[in-house]
Short mmCIF file of C-alpha atoms in Angstrom, two decimals:
data_model
loop_
_atom_site.label_atom_id
_atom_site.label_comp_id
_atom_site.label_asym_id
_atom_site.label_seq_id
_atom_site.Cartn_x
_atom_site.Cartn_y
_atom_site.Cartn_z
CA MET O 1 -31.63 9.81 70.19
CA VAL O 2 -29.19 7.34 68.69
CA SER O 3 -31.14 7.24 65.47
CA ALA O 4 -31.20 11.04 65.29
CA ALA O 5 -27.44 11.19 65.79
CA LEU O 6 -26.94 8.44 63.21
CA HIS O 7 -29.22 10.24 60.79
CA THR O 8 -27.28 13.47 61.27
CA THR O 9 -23.92 11.71 60.83
CA LEU O 10 -25.04 9.86 57.70
CA GLY O 11 -26.58 13.03 56.31
CA THR O 12 -23.35 14.90 56.84
CA ALA O 13 -21.27 12.10 55.26
CA LEU O 14 -23.58 11.81 52.29
CA GLY O 15 -23.58 15.57 51.98
CA TRP O 16 -19.82 15.58 51.67
CA VAL O 17 -19.99 12.93 48.98
CA ALA O 18 -22.69 14.79 47.11
CA ASP O 19 -20.87 18.11 47.44
CA ASP O 20 -17.72 16.80 45.74
CA ALA O 21 -17.28 18.41 42.37
CA THR O 22 -17.41 16.13 39.38
CA PRO O 23 -14.01 15.77 37.79
CA SER O 24 -13.45 17.96 34.79
CA PRO O 25 -11.40 16.82 31.82
CA ALA O 26 -7.73 17.66 31.88
CA PRO O 27 -6.72 20.68 29.87
CA ALA O 28 -5.86 19.90 26.27
CA VAL O 29 -2.19 19.23 25.59
CA ASN O 30 -0.49 21.35 22.98
CA PRO O 31 0.12 18.97 20.02
CA ASP O 32 3.25 20.90 19.06
CA LEU O 33 4.85 19.81 22.33
CA VAL O 34 4.07 16.09 22.06
CA THR O 35 4.28 15.28 18.33
CA PRO O 36 7.51 15.01 16.37
CA GLY O 37 6.27 17.26 13.60
CA THR O 38 7.91 17.74 10.24
CA ILE O 39 11.47 17.69 11.55
CA GLY O 40 10.87 14.41 13.37
CA PHE O 41 9.37 12.87 10.23
CA ILE O 42 12.35 13.97 8.12
CA VAL O 43 14.86 12.60 10.65
CA THR O 44 13.00 9.27 10.90
CA PHE O 45 12.77 9.01 7.12
CA ALA O 46 16.50 9.75 6.76
CA VAL O 47 17.39 7.06 9.31
CA MET O 48 15.21 4.59 7.41
CA ILE O 49 16.88 5.42 4.08
CA LEU O 50 20.35 5.09 5.64
CA ALA O 51 19.41 1.70 7.12
CA VAL O 52 18.20 0.44 3.72
CA LEU O 53 21.39 1.64 2.03
CA LEU O 54 23.50 -0.02 4.73
CA ILE O 55 21.65 -3.32 4.25
CA ILE O 56 22.15 -3.16 0.47
CA ASP O 57 25.86 -2.41 0.91
CA MET O 58 26.37 -5.25 3.40
CA THR O 59 24.55 -7.69 1.11
CA ARG O 60 26.84 -6.70 -1.76
CA ARG O 61 29.95 -7.11 0.39
CA ILE O 62 28.87 -10.53 1.68
CA ARG O 63 28.21 -11.74 -1.88
CA ARG O 64 31.64 -10.47 -2.95
CA VAL O 65 33.37 -12.32 -0.10
CA ASN O 66 31.46 -15.52 -0.90
CA MET O 67 32.43 -15.32 -4.59
CA ARG O 68 36.10 -14.76 -3.69
CA GLN O 69 35.98 -17.80 -1.42
CA GLN O 70 34.46 -19.96 -4.16
CA VAL O 71 37.11 -18.83 -6.66
CA ALA O 72 39.87 -19.51 -4.12
CA GLU O 73 38.49 -23.01 -3.47
CA LYS O 74 38.39 -23.73 -7.23
CA LEU O 75 41.97 -22.53 -7.65
CA ASP O 76 43.12 -24.64 -4.70
CA ALA O 77 41.37 -27.71 -6.12
CA GLU O 78 42.92 -27.15 -9.57
CA GLU O 79 46.36 -26.64 -8.04
CA ALA O 80 46.00 -29.83 -5.99
CA ALA O 81 44.90 -31.77 -9.09
CA ARG O 82 47.85 -30.38 -11.09
CA ALA O 83 50.28 -31.28 -8.31
CA ALA O 84 48.87 -34.80 -8.14
CA ALA O 85 49.19 -35.16 -11.92
CA ASP O 86 52.82 -33.89 -11.84
CA ARG O 87 53.78 -36.48 -9.22
CA GLY O 88 52.51 -39.25 -11.41
CA PRO O 89 50.45 -42.31 -10.57
CA GLY O 90 53.25 -44.21 -8.77
CA ALA O 91 54.66 -41.36 -6.68
CA LYS O 92 54.35 -41.38 -2.91
CA LYS O 93 52.35 -38.66 -1.25
#
């Protein structure tokens, strides 16, 4: 009797497992809703071009500042040398 009840219970449980439908693939997603498309490409390309132009401009500005600093240092050194020469070799500092 116990084995008949167990057999019936297992049969019912296994029947439920076997009766489950196999999963079907999810419906296809519309690519127009998940891809950036032409407009997204154009916007990304424009941002890239602007970034490159900004980098070029900043490089030019940094070089210009460095050159101005070098010229200012040269002028300061020449002015200090001229002032030392005007004071003469025996003058106090």
